Every structure is written in structure tokens, then in C-alpha cells.
Amino acid sequence: MPLVPLRPLLEATITHGFGQGAFNVNAVAQAKAAIEVHEMFRSPAILQGADLANGFMGGRTDFMNATLEDKKIGARNIAAAVKKYGEHSNIPIVLHLDHGRDFDSCVAAIEGGYTSVMIDGSALSFEENVELTREVVKYAHPRGVSVEGELGVLAGVEDHVFSASSTYTNPMKAVEFFQKTGVDALAISYGTMHGASKGKDVKLRKEIAIAIRECLNHQKIFGALVSHGSSTVPKYIVDEINAMGGELSNTHGISIAELKAAIPAGISKINVDTDIRLAVTRNLKELFEKYPDKRKSGSIGEIYNLLETKKNQFDPRVFLPPIMDTVMYGTAADQDTVDVVDCIERGVREVVGTLIVEFGSVGKAPLVECVTLEEMAERYKTI
């Protein structure tokens, strides 16, 4: 089926009371594996390309300096991969922009084929955030594209998003934000953090989500709540990386128990990125550990060198530049490259499959109304 906007999937999560994982992808192989594992569990799927992931997929290996043109190219590449492996799928698939930096980044994603975008105005004043988000909604909704905003500041680091401390979301301001912007979803700050260092034994302030959900229900306003910075940072994966020479420290995630308890409190969409990065990096290190001859490979040997010189990092984008054609287009020049692709795909399946089960979206694909962008555009006129 064609890719679908985010709104119908969010409606299903609220009506039927399940949580939906949203998983970041930075390579064709990741998109392929994520779709396949969702199909296996008959779960709807939200695949996310972060703003700077678009830059990386546009060929910008120093993606922190990605230009708008890089992002346009990358958005088309990610969308092409998701459509290739998902357009004839039996499950609904959303392609969502994560942390859109500005209006132009959102437009680039929509023009590239995204069916949903997030505009992150959380660092702005409330009034400025409302104005920016409203402008994105005005552009996106007539095209059938759903919009997520953010209110409140999460601590931690993710691409260009950085804050040393958190500012919790004010429930009354959240309701006002929905009223003034018309967004479909809102990322809230309630105790999660970006990155792999979230602190030990984090307890989420679920009362914030409960208060927002109750107020929205009372006002008869549709709005789904989103949990950013929700990676679980599996200790066993970190330990395996460090056992093979990695130097990861102070790594703590949000417990699965806390995330599962947030779903009945009102959280619909749960963003996960770090877990996938860790699993892929672990698999890459295992490949060179098991097959030391590949360390001298003409096609992938430089990946090994990067793993050895950047032992305190775990983002595969740091290690994969030697095979950018494979990253961007899914091509594989030789068997060594195929082996790397296998590492990437297995890492995605391990993490995503686990969380599909834990969050409760197994078998929920038939509950999502499959709406085209054109149909959603007509529906937005009456909402």
C-alpha cells in the first residue's frame, strides 16, 4: 500500500490503547530491515529520518554541516528506499521527519516524499514556537502530511539537538499549543533524555502525560503525545561492545517497564534511535572480531580502522562513510560489503522486533485506517 500519514496511526493508538515505536533509519539497509520486522509482527510502522540523517543520506558524511540541498537529496533517497520495500507491503508505513530544524527542512522532507514531519521549536519562546509550528501545519496539512511539534526541553544530545537540562512540559500550555497550532502530535518533556546517558533508574513523570490527555479529552481536542529520547540502551549490548575494545561509559537508558507504563498514561508514539545505533555497532565489531582477514579488505577495511580509532563512539554514521553508495542506495560491491549490510539489518531487527512486542503493536496493523495523502488532505479541511 502507499505510505500513509501519521494521523490515522495515532488515532488507532488512542482508540485501541497501544504504544507505537518510531525508529530512526540512516541507511537503505536499515529501512529495509525495519519494514521487514514490522511485517513479520503485522505491526504498523513509523520509520523516521532525522533532519541531519537526511543530510547524511544526501552524501554529507560530515552531516552536522549538512546544507539544505544535502537534506533534499537525502530525503529523496530515504523516501525511495522506504517506498521500494514498503509500497507493496500489507502494513501501513509512515515516513516521518524527526527534529525538523526549521520550516525549510520540513518542506524539503515533504517534497522528498515524507508523509509526516516534526518541527522542533522547543528552544524558542512559547509564542515563537506556536508561530513556527502553525506555519508548518499550514503548509503540510493541505498536502495530507501530518505534523508533530515539541513543547518543553529534553536534556541530552541528538544530532543538532542539545540541552544541558530539561524543562518539563506545562500541561495547560500543551493544550493551548494544540489549540493554536492544529498539530496532530506533541513531543513532551516528562523525564526522558536524548542520547545514551540518561541517568540511572529514571522515573518518568507520567502525571504530566495524564494531565495533558485528560485536558485534551475534556476539550474534545485530538492530540497524540510523543515520547522522545526513549531508547532503553540495553546493557548487554554496551557490555558486548566494551568487551571487544569499546570505550562506552555512563550509558543508561529508560527502562522498558517505565516506557510501557507511560502508554496507558497517554503516550502514543515512542521514539528510539540509540538502541539501533548500539546494536549495529556491536555487530560491526563482531564481524571484524570473527573474521580478522576482513580488517584488510579493500572495500570495508577502513570501517574497521574507524571502529578502532573511535572506540568511545557508537553512531554507525561515524563508521560507514567508506561505503556511502551502500548506505545511500543499497548497492553492495562485493561479499564483504554484503556482510556489513547483514550486520546493519540484524541490528535493526534485534532492537525493533523486541520493542514492537514490548510496546504492544503486534498484530495492530489492521486497526489502522489506510488513508492516502490526498484523502488525508480532504479530511484536514474538515478537522
Short mmCIF file of C-alpha atoms in Angstrom, two decimals:
data_model
loop_
_atom_site.label_atom_id
_atom_site.label_comp_id
_atom_site.label_asym_id
_atom_site.label_seq_id
_atom_site.Cartn_x
_atom_site.Cartn_y
_atom_site.Cartn_z
CA MET A 1 0.00 0.00 0.00
CA PRO A 2 1.20 3.61 -0.44
CA LEU A 3 2.87 5.26 2.53
CA VAL A 4 0.33 6.75 4.92
CA PRO A 5 0.27 9.94 7.01
CA LEU A 6 0.85 9.72 10.75
CA ARG A 7 -2.60 10.90 11.88
CA PRO A 8 -4.60 7.68 11.22
CA LEU A 9 -1.98 5.58 13.00
CA LEU A 10 -2.08 7.88 16.01
CA GLU A 11 -5.87 7.68 16.05
CA ALA A 12 -5.57 3.89 16.24
CA THR A 13 -3.14 4.02 19.16
CA ILE A 14 -5.54 6.19 21.15
CA THR A 15 -8.66 4.20 20.25
CA HIS A 16 -7.12 0.79 20.88
CA GLY A 17 -4.66 1.67 23.65
CA PHE A 18 -1.31 0.51 22.30
CA GLY A 19 2.10 2.13 22.02
CA GLN A 20 3.80 2.63 18.69
CA GLY A 21 7.56 2.63 18.37
CA ALA A 22 9.07 5.12 15.93
CA PHE A 23 12.50 4.03 14.72
CA ASN A 24 15.21 6.17 13.14
CA VAL A 25 16.91 4.95 9.97
CA ASN A 26 20.09 6.29 8.38
CA ALA A 27 20.70 3.80 5.58
CA VAL A 28 18.77 1.84 2.97
CA ALA A 29 19.56 -1.40 4.80
CA GLN A 30 18.04 -0.02 7.99
CA ALA A 31 14.82 0.95 6.23
CA LYS A 32 14.57 -2.50 4.63
CA ALA A 33 15.12 -4.36 7.89
CA ALA A 34 12.73 -2.14 9.86
CA ILE A 35 9.94 -2.73 7.36
CA GLU A 36 10.55 -6.47 7.28
CA VAL A 37 10.38 -6.90 11.04
CA HIS A 38 7.19 -4.83 11.28
CA GLU A 39 5.68 -7.02 8.57
CA MET A 40 6.68 -10.14 10.50
CA PHE A 41 4.76 -8.92 13.55
CA ARG A 42 1.89 -7.41 11.50
CA SER A 43 2.58 -4.10 13.20
CA PRO A 44 2.10 -0.66 11.69
CA ALA A 45 5.42 1.10 11.19
CA ILE A 46 6.83 4.56 11.74
CA LEU A 47 10.24 4.98 10.15
CA GLN A 48 12.00 8.23 10.97
CA GLY A 49 14.70 10.15 9.22
CA ALA A 50 16.18 12.83 11.44
CA ASP A 51 16.86 16.19 9.85
CA LEU A 52 20.60 15.55 9.73
CA ALA A 53 20.05 11.93 8.71
CA ASN A 54 18.67 13.43 5.52
CA GLY A 55 21.97 15.26 5.16
CA PHE A 56 23.90 12.03 5.69
CA MET A 57 21.73 10.18 3.19
CA GLY A 58 22.41 13.03 0.81
CA GLY A 59 26.09 12.06 0.85
CA ARG A 60 27.26 14.51 3.51
CA THR A 61 29.48 12.40 5.77
CA ASP A 62 30.09 15.46 7.99
CA PHE A 63 26.33 15.54 8.44
CA MET A 64 26.47 18.10 11.26
CA ASN A 65 27.29 20.60 8.50
CA ALA A 66 24.64 19.37 6.07
CA THR A 67 23.11 22.02 3.84
CA LEU A 68 19.51 22.28 2.75
CA GLU A 69 20.49 20.87 -0.63
CA ASP A 70 22.09 17.85 1.07
CA LYS A 71 18.86 17.31 3.01
CA LYS A 72 16.76 17.48 -0.14
CA ILE A 73 18.85 14.77 -1.78
CA GLY A 74 18.82 12.64 1.36
CA ALA A 75 15.07 12.97 1.85
CA ARG A 76 14.53 11.63 -1.66
CA ASN A 77 16.95 8.75 -1.01
CA ILE A 78 15.29 7.72 2.25
CA ALA A 79 11.82 8.01 0.73
CA ALA A 80 12.91 5.96 -2.29
CA ALA A 81 14.18 3.18 0.00
CA VAL A 82 11.05 3.13 2.14
CA LYS A 83 8.83 3.09 -0.94
CA LYS A 84 10.90 0.35 -2.56
CA TYR A 85 10.48 -2.00 0.38
CA GLY A 86 7.16 -0.75 1.71
CA GLU A 87 4.89 0.38 -1.09
CA HIS A 88 3.59 -3.14 -1.71
CA SER A 89 3.53 -4.07 1.96
CA ASN A 90 0.40 -5.25 3.77
CA ILE A 91 1.08 -2.98 6.71
CA PRO A 92 0.65 0.82 6.96
CA ILE A 93 4.01 2.62 6.93
CA VAL A 94 4.66 6.23 7.89
CA LEU A 95 7.83 8.08 6.88
CA HIS A 96 8.34 10.79 9.48
CA LEU A 97 10.87 13.62 9.74
CA ASP A 98 12.41 13.66 13.21
CA HIS A 99 13.53 17.00 14.66
CA GLY A 100 12.97 19.21 11.67
CA ARG A 101 15.26 22.14 12.29
CA ASP A 102 13.27 24.84 10.51
CA PHE A 103 10.45 25.43 8.04
CA ASP A 104 12.68 24.79 5.01
CA SER A 105 13.84 21.41 6.37
CA CYS A 106 10.21 20.35 6.74
CA VAL A 107 9.40 21.47 3.20
CA ALA A 108 12.43 19.55 1.88
CA ALA A 109 11.23 16.38 3.61
CA ILE A 110 7.66 16.75 2.32
CA GLU A 111 8.82 17.41 -1.22
CA GLY A 112 11.16 14.41 -0.93
CA GLY A 113 8.33 12.02 -0.05
CA TYR A 114 7.84 12.14 3.73
CA THR A 115 4.26 11.67 4.91
CA SER A 116 4.75 13.28 8.32
CA VAL A 117 7.10 15.90 9.75
CA MET A 118 8.20 17.12 13.15
CA ILE A 119 9.10 20.76 13.61
CA ASP A 120 11.18 21.30 16.72
CA GLY A 121 10.61 24.81 18.05
CA SER A 122 11.15 23.79 21.67
CA ALA A 123 14.17 26.10 22.09
CA LEU A 124 12.04 29.13 21.13
CA SER A 125 9.67 31.12 23.27
CA PHE A 126 6.15 29.72 23.50
CA GLU A 127 4.83 32.36 21.12
CA GLU A 128 7.61 31.83 18.58
CA ASN A 129 7.20 28.05 18.81
CA VAL A 130 3.46 28.37 18.16
CA GLU A 131 4.03 30.63 15.15
CA LEU A 132 6.68 28.37 13.57
CA THR A 133 4.66 25.21 14.17
CA ARG A 134 1.50 26.81 12.82
CA GLU A 135 3.30 27.76 9.61
CA VAL A 136 4.45 24.18 9.11
CA VAL A 137 0.90 22.93 9.72
CA LYS A 138 -0.45 25.41 7.16
CA TYR A 139 1.98 24.02 4.59
CA ALA A 140 1.72 20.32 5.48
CA HIS A 141 -1.98 19.68 6.10
CA PRO A 142 -3.21 20.79 2.65
CA ARG A 143 -0.80 18.17 1.28
CA GLY A 144 -2.16 15.47 3.60
CA VAL A 145 1.04 15.44 5.68
CA SER A 146 0.76 15.14 9.46
CA VAL A 147 2.72 17.37 11.85
CA GLU A 148 4.34 16.81 15.24
CA GLY A 149 5.55 19.68 17.42
CA GLU A 150 7.50 19.82 20.66
CA LEU A 151 6.91 21.72 23.88
CA GLY A 152 9.33 21.52 26.79
CA VAL A 153 13.06 20.86 26.55
CA LEU A 154 14.75 17.47 26.80
CA ALA A 155 18.28 17.30 28.12
CA GLY A 156 20.94 15.37 26.23
CA VAL A 157 22.39 15.29 22.72
CA GLU A 158 20.94 14.05 19.42
CA ASP A 159 22.44 15.41 16.20
CA HIS A 160 21.99 19.21 16.37
CA VAL A 161 19.62 18.99 19.34
CA PHE A 162 21.39 19.73 22.61
CA SER A 163 20.40 20.90 26.07
CA ALA A 164 22.21 20.57 29.38
CA SER A 165 18.98 20.45 31.37
CA SER A 166 15.29 19.64 31.00
CA THR A 167 12.26 21.89 31.24
CA TYR A 168 9.12 19.86 31.89
CA THR A 169 6.08 20.47 29.72
CA ASN A 170 3.31 22.51 31.32
CA PRO A 171 0.05 20.58 30.70
CA MET A 172 -2.05 23.72 30.30
CA LYS A 173 0.43 25.16 27.82
CA ALA A 174 0.36 21.86 25.92
CA VAL A 175 -3.42 22.11 25.47
CA GLU A 176 -3.07 25.72 24.37
CA PHE A 177 -0.36 24.64 21.91
CA PHE A 178 -2.67 22.08 20.30
CA GLN A 179 -5.45 24.67 20.08
CA LYS A 180 -3.31 27.37 18.49
CA THR A 181 -1.28 25.24 16.06
CA GLY A 182 -3.53 22.39 14.95
CA VAL A 183 -0.70 19.85 15.26
CA ASP A 184 -1.54 16.16 15.25
CA ALA A 185 1.05 15.17 17.85
CA LEU A 186 3.19 16.80 20.50
CA ALA A 187 6.52 15.65 21.92
CA ILE A 188 6.54 16.40 25.63
CA SER A 189 9.26 16.63 28.25
CA TYR A 190 8.41 14.32 31.13
CA GLY A 191 11.72 12.82 32.18
CA THR A 192 13.27 11.23 29.08
CA MET A 193 16.60 12.40 27.62
CA HIS A 194 18.31 12.28 24.25
CA GLY A 195 21.43 10.16 23.84
CA ALA A 196 22.83 7.16 25.70
CA SER A 197 23.42 8.81 29.10
CA LYS A 198 20.00 9.30 30.61
CA GLY A 199 20.95 8.66 34.24
CA LYS A 200 20.32 5.62 36.41
CA ASP A 201 16.81 4.40 37.25
CA VAL A 202 14.95 7.24 35.54
CA LYS A 203 11.36 7.64 36.71
CA LEU A 204 9.10 9.27 34.16
CA ARG A 205 6.67 11.93 35.33
CA LYS A 206 3.68 10.15 33.88
CA GLU A 207 1.33 12.58 35.64
CA ILE A 208 2.30 15.18 33.02
CA ALA A 209 1.06 12.95 30.21
CA ILE A 210 -2.06 12.02 32.18
CA ALA A 211 -2.93 15.68 32.81
CA ILE A 212 -2.49 16.62 29.14
CA ARG A 213 -4.53 13.63 27.95
CA GLU A 214 -7.37 14.40 30.39
CA CYS A 215 -7.47 18.08 29.39
CA LEU A 216 -7.49 17.22 25.68
CA ASN A 217 -10.34 14.76 26.22
CA HIS A 218 -12.30 17.35 28.21
CA GLN A 219 -11.84 19.96 25.49
CA LYS A 220 -12.59 17.38 22.76
CA ILE A 221 -9.27 18.15 21.06
CA PHE A 222 -7.47 15.44 19.14
CA GLY A 223 -3.82 15.21 20.03
CA ALA A 224 -1.33 12.38 20.42
CA LEU A 225 1.56 12.58 22.86
CA VAL A 226 5.08 11.58 21.87
CA SER A 227 7.98 10.36 23.99
CA HIS A 228 11.34 11.46 22.59
CA GLY A 229 14.68 10.31 24.00
CA SER A 230 13.19 6.92 24.82
CA SER A 231 15.94 4.48 23.95
CA THR A 232 16.44 1.72 26.50
CA VAL A 233 20.24 1.50 25.93
CA PRO A 234 20.44 -2.29 26.51
CA LYS A 235 23.20 -3.03 28.98
CA TYR A 236 24.07 -6.33 27.34
CA ILE A 237 24.84 -4.60 24.05
CA VAL A 238 27.01 -1.97 25.74
CA ASP A 239 28.86 -4.71 27.62
CA GLU A 240 29.44 -6.64 24.39
CA ILE A 241 30.83 -3.55 22.68
CA ASN A 242 33.19 -2.82 25.57
CA ALA A 243 34.30 -6.46 25.72
CA MET A 244 35.54 -6.02 22.15
CA GLY A 245 37.55 -2.91 22.96
CA GLY A 246 34.85 -0.28 23.00
CA GLU A 247 35.09 2.56 25.48
CA LEU A 248 31.48 3.43 26.22
CA SER A 249 30.77 4.77 29.70
CA ASN A 250 27.91 6.28 31.69
CA THR A 251 25.37 4.59 29.44
CA HIS A 252 21.88 4.36 30.90
CA GLY A 253 18.52 4.19 29.14
CA ILE A 254 14.86 4.41 30.05
CA SER A 255 13.63 1.08 31.37
CA ILE A 256 11.13 -0.80 29.26
CA ALA A 257 8.89 -1.02 32.32
CA GLU A 258 8.76 2.79 32.60
CA LEU A 259 8.01 3.18 28.89
CA LYS A 260 5.27 0.55 28.98
CA ALA A 261 3.69 2.28 31.99
CA ALA A 262 3.66 5.56 30.04
CA ILE A 263 1.42 4.12 27.30
CA PRO A 264 -1.80 3.90 29.38
CA ALA A 265 -0.84 7.29 30.85
CA GLY A 266 -1.30 8.81 27.40
CA ILE A 267 1.88 8.29 25.37
CA SER A 268 1.15 7.07 21.84
CA LYS A 269 4.44 7.30 19.94
CA ILE A 270 7.81 6.28 21.40
CA ASN A 271 10.99 7.37 19.59
CA VAL A 272 14.01 5.05 19.57
CA ASP A 273 17.34 5.69 17.87
CA THR A 274 20.29 4.99 20.21
CA ASP A 275 19.41 1.29 20.69
CA ILE A 276 19.67 0.68 16.95
CA ARG A 277 22.99 2.51 16.75
CA LEU A 278 24.39 0.36 19.54
CA ALA A 279 23.23 -2.93 18.04
CA VAL A 280 24.62 -2.13 14.59
CA THR A 281 27.96 -1.01 16.02
CA ARG A 282 28.19 -4.17 18.14
CA ASN A 283 27.55 -6.28 15.04
CA LEU A 284 30.22 -4.45 13.05
CA LYS A 285 32.79 -5.04 15.80
CA GLU A 286 31.81 -8.71 15.95
CA LEU A 287 32.28 -9.07 12.19
CA PHE A 288 35.91 -7.95 12.36
CA GLU A 289 36.49 -9.94 15.55
CA LYS A 290 35.25 -13.15 13.95
CA TYR A 291 36.84 -12.59 10.55
CA PRO A 292 40.13 -10.73 11.12
CA ASP A 293 41.07 -11.05 7.45
CA LYS A 294 38.32 -8.53 6.66
CA ARG A 295 40.30 -5.87 8.53
CA LYS A 296 42.45 -5.55 5.41
CA SER A 297 39.54 -5.63 2.97
CA GLY A 298 39.76 -3.10 0.19
CA SER A 299 36.06 -2.29 0.49
CA ILE A 300 35.37 -2.41 4.25
CA GLY A 301 38.80 -2.37 5.93
CA GLU A 302 38.50 1.35 6.62
CA ILE A 303 35.34 0.67 8.63
CA TYR A 304 37.49 -1.44 10.96
CA ASN A 305 40.05 1.36 11.24
CA LEU A 306 37.33 3.83 12.21
CA LEU A 307 35.94 1.42 14.81
CA GLU A 308 39.42 1.11 16.32
CA THR A 309 40.21 4.82 16.37
CA LYS A 310 36.80 5.97 17.63
CA LYS A 311 36.21 3.50 20.43
CA ASN A 312 34.06 5.85 22.50
CA GLN A 313 31.51 6.34 19.72
CA PHE A 314 28.61 4.15 18.67
CA ASP A 315 26.81 6.00 15.88
CA PRO A 316 27.21 3.88 12.72
CA ARG A 317 27.31 7.07 10.65
CA VAL A 318 30.80 7.57 12.07
CA PHE A 319 31.95 4.21 10.70
CA LEU A 320 30.04 3.77 7.42
CA PRO A 321 31.39 6.59 5.17
CA PRO A 322 33.72 4.12 3.36
CA ILE A 323 30.61 2.50 1.82
CA MET A 324 28.40 5.54 1.18
CA ASP A 325 26.94 4.12 -2.04
CA THR A 326 25.69 1.18 0.00
CA VAL A 327 24.29 3.50 2.66
CA MET A 328 22.53 5.79 0.20
CA TYR A 329 21.36 3.37 -2.49
CA GLY A 330 21.55 -0.14 -1.06
CA THR A 331 24.12 -1.38 -3.55
CA ALA A 332 26.84 -3.82 -2.46
CA ALA A 333 30.10 -4.00 -4.40
CA ASP A 334 31.29 -7.36 -3.04
CA GLN A 335 30.71 -10.04 -0.42
CA ASP A 336 32.48 -8.04 2.29
CA THR A 337 30.04 -5.20 1.78
CA VAL A 338 27.16 -7.67 1.84
CA ASP A 339 28.44 -8.85 5.23
CA VAL A 340 28.34 -5.28 6.55
CA VAL A 341 24.79 -4.87 5.26
CA ASP A 342 23.88 -8.04 7.15
CA CYS A 343 25.33 -6.51 10.34
CA ILE A 344 23.15 -3.44 9.87
CA GLU A 345 19.98 -5.40 9.14
CA ARG A 346 20.40 -7.81 12.05
CA GLY A 347 20.96 -4.94 14.46
CA VAL A 348 17.75 -3.26 13.37
CA ARG A 349 15.72 -6.46 13.58
CA GLU A 350 17.02 -7.26 17.07
CA VAL A 351 16.07 -3.90 18.56
CA VAL A 352 12.92 -3.14 16.61
CA GLY A 353 11.46 -6.62 16.99
CA THR A 354 11.94 -6.52 20.76
CA LEU A 355 10.22 -3.15 21.13
CA ILE A 356 7.33 -3.94 18.80
CA VAL A 357 6.48 -6.74 21.20
CA GLU A 358 7.10 -4.72 24.37
CA PHE A 359 5.11 -1.66 23.26
CA GLY A 360 2.14 -3.77 22.18
CA SER A 361 1.79 -3.04 18.47
CA VAL A 362 1.97 -6.72 17.42
CA GLY A 363 -0.99 -7.51 15.16
CA LYS A 364 -2.29 -3.93 15.21
CA ALA A 365 -1.72 -3.16 11.51
CA PRO A 366 -5.34 -3.97 10.52
CA LEU A 367 -6.60 -1.43 13.07
CA VAL A 368 -5.04 1.49 11.21
CA GLU A 369 -7.17 3.14 8.53
CA CYS A 370 -5.09 3.26 5.37
CA VAL A 371 -5.55 6.80 4.13
CA THR A 372 -3.71 8.32 1.17
CA LEU A 373 -2.19 11.78 1.36
CA GLU A 374 -4.90 13.04 -0.97
CA GLU A 375 -7.65 11.60 1.24
CA MET A 376 -5.99 12.99 4.34
CA ALA A 377 -5.76 16.44 2.75
CA GLU A 378 -9.52 16.40 2.23
CA ARG A 379 -10.07 15.23 5.80
CA TYR A 380 -7.87 18.03 7.19
CA LYS A 381 -10.22 20.55 5.60
CA THR A 382 -12.97 19.44 7.97
CA ILE A 383 -10.94 18.92 11.15
#
